[in-house]
């Protein structure tokens, strides 16, 4: 570490030792603010200088020092808490020699307590004049340099706590994410849905085409899977009489990372008895519009360089039409499994021996069409091969009643009319097992208990899953999923680990 950085750390350690030498607690927990800085501004912020001078109320606030302007026997610093930022004025004449010396032990980054009176400076800035000052938590490492903030993405994601302190706009993204979850809950509760929780550790990994993570239960000496989806448990609840049910859940898929993928993510799934996939399209438009209005104030969004309008009705197209439009296929190219594979090979698409024509069409769509779907779009016409839990289309049993939601060039949701025929469900699972035996590690397993549940009768229903992280990307204009997940998965730090570096600094 450079000498200048080491010197800063040493200086902060010495200030901490000086505090302790004065007999003061280095990290006390005996101060309670009487309001946030936001509440302070709401109470006094509109008062002019004369009214502030006349009022006698003493305020108690606490937060982090994020900027200092020192003038010898006086100083201004910026104090920030969860609700805002305010300027504080400290001077030796007001605090006394002992109090001002206490202030001198403070640095940018420290958590401090201030008691004092609000006033306005000669320039009209709303300020608190400190009558007492205490350090509540000494920061032993400096914050990023004020004028440049924290721009190194590796540090931002790895040390999110620092990112939130240095970049206020990042905190706003996660406040919007929290608001998205709140609005979703309000939407479903208002429509008589019940929120539930289902197991994260499961005997079988089902409900999606994905590779699971495996863990081990020591007491039972049993391997378990981290869930890749809550679907099969939620539909068991529909069998049990919960006709409208939803869950906001963490799911885990053993896959790589990218701008759109994190192995651990948040998924909304909901199921509605006596509804089909067409009804779910209407509900989806209602949900997105209600959430967008509540979180960003309208239906017009800016994502990357694109303007996106969520106003219904959304664009609709079939998987077949999308591949023809964006991959350059003709009807003849998609007329049979052999023709599809031949076309895919001409487009240099890597093929797995286990894939049938339906799977190849889906891969063509994902490679050539998905990123082109910027405006919100319902894609339909999914083949049964890639839809083991969906009801067949009565007009064409080669396809199912299913749609996926695309916007901003990414899949955001997946929905279908639920397959509730236990005999047909068994046949579909057997098809998946055959695919798994050919090497498809993402194919579904047989779930005998789920089939048993269907044998007791599940009402006709529609179900849908929506990726919360990608929805948050859309509504916050974020280009990568790492910008909407507080602690995205990262590789371990370099050979010299964080513990070794802290020990070297005697921290």
Tab-separated table of C-alpha atoms in Angstrom:
chain	number	residue	atom	x	y	z
A	1	UNK	CA	0.000	0.000	0.000
A	2	UNK	CA	1.389	3.501	-0.816
A	3	UNK	CA	2.936	5.433	2.072
A	4	UNK	CA	0.311	8.205	1.757
A	5	UNK	CA	-2.507	5.707	2.242
A	6	UNK	CA	-0.659	4.074	5.140
A	7	UNK	CA	-0.119	7.484	6.720
A	8	UNK	CA	-3.850	8.202	6.571
A	9	UNK	CA	-4.635	4.940	8.319
A	10	UNK	CA	-2.005	5.575	10.982
A	11	UNK	CA	-3.342	9.090	11.579
A	12	UNK	CA	-6.864	7.776	12.108
A	13	UNK	CA	-5.595	5.127	14.513
A	14	UNK	CA	-3.830	7.819	16.521
A	15	UNK	CA	-7.017	9.880	16.727
A	16	UNK	CA	-8.865	6.831	17.998
A	17	UNK	CA	-6.173	6.296	20.647
A	18	UNK	CA	-6.434	9.970	21.613
A	19	UNK	CA	-10.171	9.583	22.164
A	20	UNK	CA	-9.589	6.584	24.383
A	21	UNK	CA	-6.847	8.432	26.287
A	22	UNK	CA	-9.388	11.158	27.089
A	23	UNK	CA	-11.534	8.515	28.753
A	24	UNK	CA	-14.248	8.691	26.110
A	25	UNK	CA	-15.893	5.622	24.698
A	26	UNK	CA	-14.532	4.955	21.234
A	27	UNK	CA	-17.794	3.428	19.967
A	28	UNK	CA	-20.589	4.509	22.363
A	29	UNK	CA	-24.228	3.557	21.879
A	30	UNK	CA	-26.017	6.019	24.144
A	31	UNK	CA	-27.231	8.713	21.733
A	32	UNK	CA	-30.640	8.715	20.077
A	33	UNK	CA	-31.472	11.356	17.449
A	34	UNK	CA	-34.850	13.002	17.885
A	35	UNK	CA	-35.404	13.194	14.125
A	36	UNK	CA	-33.859	12.359	10.772
A	37	UNK	CA	-32.233	15.044	8.664
A	38	UNK	CA	-35.185	14.790	6.302
A	39	UNK	CA	-37.560	15.485	9.201
A	40	UNK	CA	-35.293	18.316	10.364
A	41	UNK	CA	-35.572	19.977	6.954
A	42	UNK	CA	-39.314	19.397	6.849
A	43	UNK	CA	-39.695	21.103	10.253
A	44	UNK	CA	-37.347	24.051	9.818
A	45	UNK	CA	-36.145	24.112	6.220
A	46	UNK	CA	-38.693	26.633	4.921
A	47	UNK	CA	-38.076	29.155	7.715
A	48	UNK	CA	-36.180	32.312	6.891
A	49	UNK	CA	-33.191	33.470	8.928
A	50	UNK	CA	-35.264	35.667	11.249
A	51	UNK	CA	-37.762	32.935	12.161
A	52	UNK	CA	-34.971	30.450	12.769
A	53	UNK	CA	-33.227	32.916	15.066
A	54	UNK	CA	-36.414	33.397	17.087
A	55	UNK	CA	-37.129	29.711	17.672
A	56	UNK	CA	-35.398	28.128	20.662
A	57	UNK	CA	-35.710	24.395	19.941
A	58	UNK	CA	-32.531	22.333	20.216
A	59	UNK	CA	-32.313	19.484	17.712
A	60	UNK	CA	-30.489	16.157	18.022
A	61	UNK	CA	-29.234	14.559	14.801
A	62	UNK	CA	-26.676	11.895	13.911
A	63	UNK	CA	-25.045	10.640	10.738
A	64	UNK	CA	-21.848	10.346	8.745
A	65	UNK	CA	-19.467	13.198	7.987
A	66	UNK	CA	-19.172	13.285	4.183
A	67	UNK	CA	-17.354	16.569	3.624
A	68	UNK	CA	-15.399	19.148	5.660
A	69	UNK	CA	-14.432	22.788	5.111
A	70	UNK	CA	-12.008	23.820	7.856
A	71	UNK	CA	-11.198	27.410	8.895
A	72	UNK	CA	-8.985	26.960	11.919
A	73	UNK	CA	-11.108	27.796	14.960
A	74	UNK	CA	-14.293	27.039	13.034
A	75	UNK	CA	-15.447	24.603	10.395
A	76	UNK	CA	-18.402	23.461	8.352
A	77	UNK	CA	-19.095	19.819	7.659
A	78	UNK	CA	-21.799	17.932	5.778
A	79	UNK	CA	-23.740	15.400	7.840
A	80	UNK	CA	-25.616	12.610	6.035
A	81	UNK	CA	-28.144	10.081	7.322
A	82	UNK	CA	-30.673	7.809	5.619
A	83	UNK	CA	-33.041	10.691	4.897
A	84	UNK	CA	-30.803	13.491	3.686
A	85	UNK	CA	-27.853	15.780	4.230
A	86	UNK	CA	-27.385	18.980	6.220
A	87	UNK	CA	-24.538	21.406	6.843
A	88	UNK	CA	-23.234	21.672	10.422
A	89	UNK	CA	-21.236	24.602	11.792
A	90	UNK	CA	-18.752	24.011	14.600
A	91	UNK	CA	-16.613	26.643	16.273
A	92	UNK	CA	-14.366	26.745	19.318
A	93	UNK	CA	-16.289	29.654	20.834
A	94	UNK	CA	-19.502	27.603	20.830
A	95	UNK	CA	-18.148	24.170	21.802
A	96	UNK	CA	-15.418	25.318	24.163
A	97	UNK	CA	-11.804	24.172	24.006
A	98	UNK	CA	-12.607	20.652	25.175
A	99	UNK	CA	-15.529	20.190	22.794
A	100	UNK	CA	-13.636	21.643	19.863
A	101	UNK	CA	-10.689	19.341	20.552
A	102	UNK	CA	-13.160	16.453	20.438
A	103	UNK	CA	-14.230	17.681	16.991
A	104	UNK	CA	-10.559	17.792	15.932
A	105	UNK	CA	-10.379	14.029	16.364
A	106	UNK	CA	-13.071	13.568	13.698
A	107	UNK	CA	-12.517	12.699	10.048
A	108	UNK	CA	-14.619	12.377	6.943
A	109	UNK	CA	-16.437	9.063	7.265
A	110	UNK	CA	-16.956	9.190	11.040
A	111	UNK	CA	-20.432	8.682	12.504
A	112	UNK	CA	-21.127	11.616	14.826
A	113	UNK	CA	-23.840	13.101	17.050
A	114	UNK	CA	-24.747	16.776	17.013
A	115	UNK	CA	-27.006	18.864	19.222
A	116	UNK	CA	-27.682	22.445	18.267
A	117	UNK	CA	-29.938	25.105	16.745
A	118	UNK	CA	-30.849	25.520	13.075
A	119	UNK	CA	-29.931	28.813	11.405
A	120	UNK	CA	-29.152	30.241	8.004
A	121	UNK	CA	-25.680	31.361	6.962
A	122	UNK	CA	-25.002	34.697	5.275
A	123	UNK	CA	-25.349	32.847	1.973
A	124	UNK	CA	-28.748	31.566	3.053
A	125	UNK	CA	-27.789	27.913	3.511
A	126	UNK	CA	-29.785	25.967	6.087
A	127	UNK	CA	-27.313	24.862	8.782
A	128	UNK	CA	-27.177	23.466	12.304
A	129	UNK	CA	-24.992	25.351	14.786
A	130	UNK	CA	-23.444	22.648	16.985
A	131	UNK	CA	-23.673	23.218	20.728
A	132	UNK	CA	-22.326	19.734	21.436
A	133	UNK	CA	-20.451	17.216	19.298
A	134	UNK	CA	-19.512	13.558	19.822
A	135	UNK	CA	-17.939	10.817	17.753
A	136	UNK	CA	-20.097	7.692	17.845
A	137	UNK	CA	-18.081	5.494	15.485
A	138	UNK	CA	-14.540	6.226	14.321
A	139	UNK	CA	-13.921	5.322	10.658
A	140	UNK	CA	-10.430	3.845	10.387
A	141	UNK	CA	-10.386	3.877	6.579
A	142	UNK	CA	-11.000	6.978	4.426
A	143	UNK	CA	-13.895	7.336	2.013
A	144	UNK	CA	-13.263	7.739	-1.740
A	145	UNK	CA	-12.025	11.161	-2.802
A	146	UNK	CA	-14.947	13.590	-2.741
A	147	UNK	CA	-14.959	14.964	-6.259
A	148	UNK	CA	-14.510	11.668	-8.099
A	149	UNK	CA	-16.732	9.426	-6.002
A	150	UNK	CA	-16.440	5.672	-6.382
A	151	UNK	CA	-16.314	4.638	-10.030
A	152	UNK	CA	-14.322	1.387	-9.968
A	153	UNK	CA	-17.036	-1.206	-10.627
A	154	UNK	CA	-15.050	-4.020	-9.011
A	155	UNK	CA	-14.860	-2.070	-5.731
A	156	UNK	CA	-18.465	-0.885	-6.050
A	157	UNK	CA	-19.871	-4.418	-6.247
A	158	UNK	CA	-17.419	-5.988	-3.802
A	159	UNK	CA	-17.727	-3.220	-1.202
A	160	UNK	CA	-21.343	-2.216	-1.694
A	161	UNK	CA	-21.369	-0.452	1.674
A	162	UNK	CA	-18.790	1.976	0.285
A	163	UNK	CA	-20.724	2.356	-2.959
A	164	UNK	CA	-23.858	3.346	-1.035
A	165	UNK	CA	-21.970	5.945	0.972
A	166	UNK	CA	-20.084	7.476	-1.960
A	167	UNK	CA	-22.773	7.351	-4.656
A	168	UNK	CA	-26.196	8.564	-3.454
A	169	UNK	CA	-27.805	7.589	-6.783
A	170	UNK	CA	-26.992	3.935	-6.026
A	171	UNK	CA	-28.984	4.063	-2.800
A	172	UNK	CA	-31.882	5.485	-4.813
A	173	UNK	CA	-31.836	2.451	-7.119
A	174	UNK	CA	-32.255	0.126	-4.156
A	175	UNK	CA	-34.966	2.290	-2.635
A	176	UNK	CA	-36.835	1.897	-5.927
A	177	UNK	CA	-36.251	-1.842	-5.827
A	178	UNK	CA	-37.795	-1.964	-2.348
A	179	UNK	CA	-40.739	0.081	-3.635
A	180	UNK	CA	-41.197	-2.393	-6.516
A	181	UNK	CA	-41.576	-5.262	-4.040
A	182	UNK	CA	-43.993	-3.248	-1.920
A	183	UNK	CA	-46.152	-2.332	-4.916
A	184	UNK	CA	-46.225	-5.944	-6.107
A	185	UNK	CA	-47.479	-7.077	-2.714
A	186	UNK	CA	-50.132	-4.371	-2.670
A	187	UNK	CA	-51.243	-5.339	-6.187
A	188	UNK	CA	-51.825	-9.000	-5.360
A	189	UNK	CA	-53.253	-8.521	-1.878
A	190	UNK	CA	-55.808	-6.100	-3.365
A	191	UNK	CA	-56.896	-8.902	-5.738
A	192	UNK	CA	-57.436	-11.479	-2.985
A	193	UNK	CA	-54.127	-13.341	-3.405
A	194	UNK	CA	-52.386	-14.776	-0.348
A	195	UNK	CA	-48.619	-14.535	0.070
A	196	UNK	CA	-46.889	-17.760	1.125
A	197	UNK	CA	-43.455	-19.253	1.679
A	198	UNK	CA	-42.301	-22.577	0.260
A	199	UNK	CA	-39.119	-24.605	0.874
A	200	UNK	CA	-35.755	-23.375	-0.353
A	201	UNK	CA	-34.229	-26.850	0.155
A	202	UNK	CA	-36.019	-29.482	-1.867
A	203	UNK	CA	-35.744	-33.215	-2.470
A	204	UNK	CA	-36.236	-32.631	-6.206
A	205	UNK	CA	-35.288	-29.562	-8.224
A	206	UNK	CA	-38.349	-28.753	-10.321
A	207	UNK	CA	-40.371	-25.976	-11.851
A	208	UNK	CA	-37.778	-24.732	-14.327
A	209	UNK	CA	-35.174	-25.902	-16.821
A	210	UNK	CA	-31.983	-25.164	-14.897
A	211	UNK	CA	-29.084	-26.871	-13.143
A	212	UNK	CA	-29.487	-26.773	-9.354
A	213	UNK	CA	-27.029	-26.289	-6.524
A	214	UNK	CA	-26.663	-29.334	-4.276
A	215	UNK	CA	-26.279	-29.220	-0.501
A	216	UNK	CA	-26.213	-31.899	2.204
A	217	UNK	CA	-28.321	-32.306	5.324
A	218	UNK	CA	-26.030	-33.888	7.904
A	219	UNK	CA	-28.628	-35.112	10.403
A	220	UNK	CA	-30.644	-36.931	7.738
A	221	UNK	CA	-27.559	-37.791	5.651
A	222	UNK	CA	-29.513	-36.504	2.678
A	223	UNK	CA	-28.562	-34.538	-0.423
A	224	UNK	CA	-30.931	-31.655	-1.113
A	225	UNK	CA	-31.288	-29.082	-3.900
A	226	UNK	CA	-31.547	-25.343	-3.519
A	227	UNK	CA	-34.744	-24.469	-5.314
A	228	UNK	CA	-34.622	-23.364	-8.917
A	229	UNK	CA	-38.295	-22.308	-8.705
A	230	UNK	CA	-41.160	-22.521	-6.179
A	231	UNK	CA	-43.649	-23.569	-8.881
A	232	UNK	CA	-44.497	-27.155	-7.971
A	233	UNK	CA	-45.038	-26.302	-4.305
A	234	UNK	CA	-47.253	-23.329	-5.151
A	235	UNK	CA	-49.406	-25.489	-7.406
A	236	UNK	CA	-49.739	-28.019	-4.580
A	237	UNK	CA	-51.277	-25.148	-2.619
A	238	UNK	CA	-53.722	-24.480	-5.448
A	239	UNK	CA	-54.753	-28.137	-5.144
A	240	UNK	CA	-55.216	-27.528	-1.417
A	241	UNK	CA	-57.659	-24.666	-1.984
A	242	UNK	CA	-55.420	-21.581	-2.094
A	243	UNK	CA	-56.933	-20.491	-5.400
A	244	UNK	CA	-54.920	-17.257	-5.619
A	245	UNK	CA	-51.397	-17.482	-4.277
A	246	UNK	CA	-48.081	-15.681	-4.762
A	247	UNK	CA	-44.541	-15.827	-3.470
A	248	UNK	CA	-41.574	-13.474	-3.684
A	249	UNK	CA	-38.714	-15.909	-3.334
A	250	UNK	CA	-34.990	-16.330	-3.642
A	251	UNK	CA	-34.083	-18.963	-6.215
A	252	UNK	CA	-30.743	-20.489	-7.144
A	253	UNK	CA	-29.556	-21.691	-10.536
A	254	UNK	CA	-26.118	-23.153	-11.101
A	255	UNK	CA	-25.199	-21.073	-14.115
A	256	UNK	CA	-22.725	-18.407	-15.145
A	257	UNK	CA	-22.880	-14.684	-14.490
A	258	UNK	CA	-23.522	-11.959	-17.046
A	259	UNK	CA	-25.211	-8.588	-17.338
A	260	UNK	CA	-28.547	-10.452	-17.111
A	261	UNK	CA	-27.697	-13.433	-14.882
A	262	UNK	CA	-26.789	-13.948	-11.246
A	263	UNK	CA	-26.895	-17.487	-9.790
A	264	UNK	CA	-29.029	-16.236	-6.880
A	265	UNK	CA	-31.939	-13.987	-7.765
A	266	UNK	CA	-35.453	-12.938	-6.752
A	267	UNK	CA	-38.507	-14.373	-8.453
A	268	UNK	CA	-42.191	-13.503	-8.235
A	269	UNK	CA	-44.478	-16.441	-8.930
A	270	UNK	CA	-48.263	-16.291	-8.763
A	271	UNK	CA	-51.047	-18.751	-9.564
A	272	UNK	CA	-54.688	-17.976	-10.230
A	273	UNK	CA	-57.435	-20.569	-10.428
A	274	UNK	CA	-59.944	-20.276	-13.278
A	275	UNK	CA	-57.610	-18.142	-15.386
A	276	UNK	CA	-55.699	-19.025	-18.548
A	277	UNK	CA	-52.665	-17.515	-20.224
A	278	UNK	CA	-54.753	-14.902	-22.026
A	279	UNK	CA	-56.093	-13.626	-18.719
A	280	UNK	CA	-52.537	-13.528	-17.390
A	281	UNK	CA	-51.529	-11.214	-20.233
A	282	UNK	CA	-54.094	-8.697	-18.998
A	283	UNK	CA	-52.944	-9.079	-15.384
A	284	UNK	CA	-49.306	-8.666	-16.431
A	285	UNK	CA	-50.009	-5.373	-18.190
A	286	UNK	CA	-51.986	-4.186	-15.156
A	287	UNK	CA	-49.175	-5.199	-12.776
A	288	UNK	CA	-46.366	-3.552	-14.724
A	289	UNK	CA	-48.360	-0.353	-15.186
A	290	UNK	CA	-49.380	-0.119	-11.537
A	291	UNK	CA	-45.844	-0.768	-10.308
A	292	UNK	CA	-44.309	1.682	-12.798
A	293	UNK	CA	-46.722	4.446	-11.828
A	294	UNK	CA	-45.994	3.873	-8.156
A	295	UNK	CA	-42.215	3.666	-8.482
A	296	UNK	CA	-41.230	5.987	-11.354
A	297	UNK	CA	-44.389	8.047	-11.706
A	298	UNK	CA	-45.460	6.994	-15.198
A	299	UNK	CA	-45.346	4.488	-18.024
A	300	UNK	CA	-42.615	6.056	-20.173
A	301	UNK	CA	-39.128	4.801	-19.350
A	302	UNK	CA	-35.607	5.426	-20.563
A	303	UNK	CA	-33.435	2.316	-20.755
A	304	UNK	CA	-29.968	2.461	-22.296
A	305	UNK	CA	-30.517	4.608	-25.415
A	306	UNK	CA	-34.126	3.455	-25.826
A	307	UNK	CA	-37.456	5.006	-24.913
A	308	UNK	CA	-39.867	2.346	-23.655
A	309	UNK	CA	-43.612	2.834	-23.250
A	310	UNK	CA	-45.476	0.377	-21.022
A	311	UNK	CA	-48.910	1.566	-22.128
A	312	UNK	CA	-51.149	-1.415	-23.071
A	313	UNK	CA	-51.792	-3.217	-25.291
A	314	UNK	CA	-48.297	-4.643	-25.670
A	315	UNK	CA	-46.881	-6.059	-28.865
A	316	UNK	CA	-47.517	-9.789	-29.458
A	317	UNK	CA	-45.699	-12.221	-31.735
A	318	UNK	CA	-45.088	-15.947	-32.000
A	319	UNK	CA	-41.741	-17.645	-31.526
A	320	UNK	CA	-41.945	-18.749	-35.187
A	321	UNK	CA	-42.516	-15.182	-36.433
A	322	UNK	CA	-39.702	-13.795	-34.269
A	323	UNK	CA	-37.191	-16.328	-35.653
A	324	UNK	CA	-38.309	-15.557	-39.201
A	325	UNK	CA	-38.036	-11.805	-38.635
A	326	UNK	CA	-34.770	-11.623	-36.711
A	327	UNK	CA	-32.873	-14.790	-37.644
A	328	UNK	CA	-33.817	-14.719	-41.330
A	329	UNK	CA	-35.636	-18.063	-41.362
A	330	UNK	CA	-38.393	-18.899	-43.807
A	331	UNK	CA	-41.495	-20.992	-43.167
A	332	UNK	CA	-39.775	-23.845	-44.993
A	333	UNK	CA	-36.732	-23.561	-42.686
A	334	UNK	CA	-39.003	-24.220	-39.690
A	335	UNK	CA	-41.264	-26.859	-41.258
A	336	UNK	CA	-39.620	-29.946	-39.704
A	337	UNK	CA	-37.000	-30.946	-37.154
A	338	UNK	CA	-34.517	-31.737	-39.941
A	339	UNK	CA	-35.094	-28.388	-41.655
A	340	UNK	CA	-34.760	-26.531	-38.375
A	341	UNK	CA	-31.448	-28.214	-37.518
A	342	UNK	CA	-30.158	-27.562	-41.027
A	343	UNK	CA	-31.032	-23.872	-40.774
A	344	UNK	CA	-29.439	-23.609	-37.311
A	345	UNK	CA	-26.223	-25.147	-38.608
A	346	UNK	CA	-26.146	-22.619	-41.449
A	347	UNK	CA	-26.483	-19.866	-38.826
A	348	UNK	CA	-23.569	-21.416	-36.855
A	349	UNK	CA	-25.724	-22.246	-33.822
A	350	UNK	CA	-24.087	-24.967	-31.655
A	351	UNK	CA	-26.492	-27.898	-31.301
A	352	UNK	CA	-26.812	-30.551	-28.599
A	353	UNK	CA	-27.710	-34.099	-29.729
A	354	UNK	CA	-30.641	-34.223	-27.291
A	355	UNK	CA	-32.363	-31.174	-28.758
A	356	UNK	CA	-35.470	-31.604	-30.841
A	357	UNK	CA	-36.733	-29.026	-33.309
A	358	UNK	CA	-38.647	-27.077	-30.663
A	359	UNK	CA	-35.571	-26.627	-28.507
A	360	UNK	CA	-33.509	-25.518	-31.515
A	361	UNK	CA	-36.121	-22.899	-32.456
A	362	UNK	CA	-35.981	-21.578	-28.897
A	363	UNK	CA	-32.177	-21.367	-29.071
A	364	UNK	CA	-32.427	-19.503	-32.394
A	365	UNK	CA	-34.867	-17.071	-30.817
A	366	UNK	CA	-32.623	-16.429	-27.822
A	367	UNK	CA	-29.558	-15.847	-29.988
A	368	UNK	CA	-31.038	-13.698	-32.761
A	369	UNK	CA	-34.340	-12.225	-31.583
A	370	UNK	CA	-34.326	-11.662	-27.833
A	371	UNK	CA	-32.080	-8.597	-27.761
A	372	UNK	CA	-34.185	-6.951	-30.481
A	373	UNK	CA	-37.343	-6.921	-28.351
A	374	UNK	CA	-36.957	-3.559	-26.641
A	375	UNK	CA	-40.632	-2.570	-26.386
A	376	UNK	CA	-42.698	-4.775	-24.050
A	377	UNK	CA	-43.699	-7.871	-25.999
A	378	UNK	CA	-45.611	-11.081	-25.348
A	379	UNK	CA	-44.002	-13.973	-27.244
A	380	UNK	CA	-46.299	-16.993	-27.747
A	381	UNK	CA	-46.292	-20.213	-29.775
A	382	UNK	CA	-43.964	-22.292	-27.596
A	383	UNK	CA	-43.529	-25.973	-28.555
A	384	UNK	CA	-44.463	-28.676	-26.072
A	385	UNK	CA	-40.864	-29.944	-26.047
A	386	UNK	CA	-39.704	-26.920	-24.035
A	387	UNK	CA	-42.874	-26.524	-21.942
A	388	UNK	CA	-43.311	-29.616	-19.736
A	389	UNK	CA	-45.723	-27.970	-17.273
A	390	UNK	CA	-47.987	-26.131	-19.739
A	391	UNK	CA	-51.402	-27.106	-21.099
A	392	UNK	CA	-51.544	-28.083	-24.776
A	393	UNK	CA	-53.262	-25.828	-27.287
A	394	UNK	CA	-56.503	-27.515	-28.297
A	395	UNK	CA	-56.116	-26.249	-31.874
A	396	UNK	CA	-52.535	-27.565	-32.261
A	397	UNK	CA	-51.180	-30.056	-29.693
A	398	UNK	CA	-47.609	-29.502	-30.900
A	399	UNK	CA	-47.757	-26.179	-29.005
A	400	UNK	CA	-48.824	-25.014	-25.549
A	401	UNK	CA	-50.734	-22.093	-24.055
A	402	UNK	CA	-47.710	-20.111	-22.958
A	403	UNK	CA	-46.096	-16.695	-23.302
A	404	UNK	CA	-42.888	-15.031	-22.221
A	405	UNK	CA	-42.484	-11.318	-21.505
A	406	UNK	CA	-39.668	-9.408	-23.171
A	407	UNK	CA	-38.594	-5.811	-22.737
A	408	UNK	CA	-35.280	-3.967	-22.948
A	409	UNK	CA	-33.880	-6.910	-24.909
A	410	UNK	CA	-34.300	-9.449	-22.120
A	411	UNK	CA	-36.779	-11.987	-20.833
A	412	UNK	CA	-38.580	-10.688	-17.753
A	413	UNK	CA	-41.322	-13.262	-17.231
A	414	UNK	CA	-42.789	-16.624	-18.221
A	415	UNK	CA	-46.430	-17.704	-17.957
A	416	UNK	CA	-48.801	-20.420	-19.107
A	417	UNK	CA	-52.080	-22.146	-18.633
A	418	UNK	CA	-51.229	-24.849	-16.128
A	419	UNK	CA	-51.237	-28.511	-17.050
A	420	UNK	CA	-53.541	-30.147	-14.497
A	421	UNK	CA	-54.035	-33.577	-16.116
A	422	UNK	CA	-51.943	-36.000	-13.988
A	423	UNK	CA	-51.633	-38.602	-16.742
A	424	UNK	CA	-50.421	-36.051	-19.271
A	425	UNK	CA	-48.077	-34.582	-16.647
A	426	UNK	CA	-46.504	-37.997	-16.118
A	427	UNK	CA	-46.008	-38.352	-19.886
A	428	UNK	CA	-44.297	-34.942	-20.006
A	429	UNK	CA	-41.973	-35.848	-17.144
A	430	UNK	CA	-41.078	-39.044	-18.956
A	431	UNK	CA	-40.218	-36.975	-22.056
A	432	UNK	CA	-37.950	-34.854	-19.855
A	433	UNK	CA	-36.278	-37.930	-18.379
A	434	UNK	CA	-35.525	-39.144	-21.889
A	435	UNK	CA	-33.911	-35.778	-22.665
A	436	UNK	CA	-31.882	-35.976	-19.448
A	437	UNK	CA	-30.638	-39.429	-20.419
A	438	UNK	CA	-29.408	-37.920	-23.690
A	439	UNK	CA	-27.328	-35.410	-21.753
A	440	UNK	CA	-29.659	-32.464	-21.073
A	441	UNK	CA	-28.728	-31.582	-17.482
A	442	UNK	CA	-31.472	-28.946	-17.292
A	443	UNK	CA	-34.331	-31.333	-18.087
A	444	UNK	CA	-36.942	-31.915	-15.377
A	445	UNK	CA	-36.948	-34.869	-13.032
A	446	UNK	CA	-39.944	-37.071	-12.241
A	447	UNK	CA	-41.886	-35.715	-9.247
A	448	UNK	CA	-44.198	-38.477	-8.071
A	449	UNK	CA	-45.650	-36.480	-5.181
A	450	UNK	CA	-46.608	-33.629	-7.486
A	451	UNK	CA	-48.414	-36.074	-9.783
A	452	UNK	CA	-50.135	-37.512	-6.715
A	453	UNK	CA	-51.296	-33.995	-5.791
A	454	UNK	CA	-52.730	-33.513	-9.278
A	455	UNK	CA	-54.635	-36.788	-8.860
A	456	UNK	CA	-56.672	-35.107	-6.115
A	457	UNK	CA	-57.744	-32.474	-8.634
A	458	UNK	CA	-56.228	-29.059	-9.380
A	459	UNK	CA	-58.669	-26.459	-10.679
A	460	UNK	CA	-57.937	-24.966	-14.101
A	461	UNK	CA	-55.380	-22.245	-13.486
A	462	UNK	CA	-52.788	-19.940	-14.938
A	463	UNK	CA	-49.391	-19.260	-13.426
A	464	UNK	CA	-46.574	-16.810	-14.025
A	465	UNK	CA	-43.027	-16.088	-12.917
A	466	UNK	CA	-41.407	-12.637	-13.163
A	467	UNK	CA	-37.740	-11.913	-12.512
A	468	UNK	CA	-37.640	-9.085	-9.980
A	469	UNK	CA	-34.016	-8.200	-10.697
A	470	UNK	CA	-34.679	-7.678	-14.412
A	471	UNK	CA	-37.878	-5.779	-13.661
A	472	UNK	CA	-35.786	-3.545	-11.401
A	473	UNK	CA	-33.266	-3.100	-14.230
A	474	UNK	CA	-36.089	-1.969	-16.516
A	475	UNK	CA	-37.625	0.484	-14.032
A	476	UNK	CA	-34.305	1.992	-12.888
A	477	UNK	CA	-32.593	2.133	-16.291
A	478	UNK	CA	-29.801	-0.168	-15.092
A	479	UNK	CA	-27.681	-1.891	-17.742
A	480	UNK	CA	-26.460	-4.793	-15.647
A	481	UNK	CA	-28.122	-7.000	-13.060
A	482	UNK	CA	-25.246	-6.286	-10.683
A	483	UNK	CA	-26.519	-2.725	-10.355
A	484	UNK	CA	-29.813	-3.918	-8.825
A	485	UNK	CA	-28.502	-6.703	-6.565
A	486	UNK	CA	-26.914	-5.399	-3.382
A	487	UNK	CA	-24.303	-8.150	-3.170
A	488	UNK	CA	-23.888	-9.888	-6.544
A	489	UNK	CA	-21.804	-13.037	-6.744
A	490	UNK	CA	-18.135	-12.288	-7.459
A	491	UNK	CA	-14.984	-14.326	-7.640
A	492	UNK	CA	-12.844	-14.247	-4.462
A	493	UNK	CA	-10.400	-11.380	-4.127
A	494	UNK	CA	-6.789	-11.843	-5.271
A	495	UNK	CA	-4.084	-13.995	-3.761
A	496	UNK	CA	-3.456	-11.482	-0.960
A	497	UNK	CA	-6.810	-11.736	0.789
A	498	UNK	CA	-8.600	-9.052	2.732
A	499	UNK	CA	-7.808	-10.713	6.071
A	500	UNK	CA	-4.063	-10.680	5.315
A	501	UNK	CA	-4.177	-7.002	4.361
A	502	UNK	CA	-6.079	-6.048	7.511
A	503	UNK	CA	-3.620	-7.980	9.678
A	504	UNK	CA	-0.754	-6.145	7.971
A	505	UNK	CA	-2.355	-2.881	9.077
A	506	UNK	CA	-2.974	-4.256	12.607
A	507	UNK	CA	-6.723	-3.807	12.151
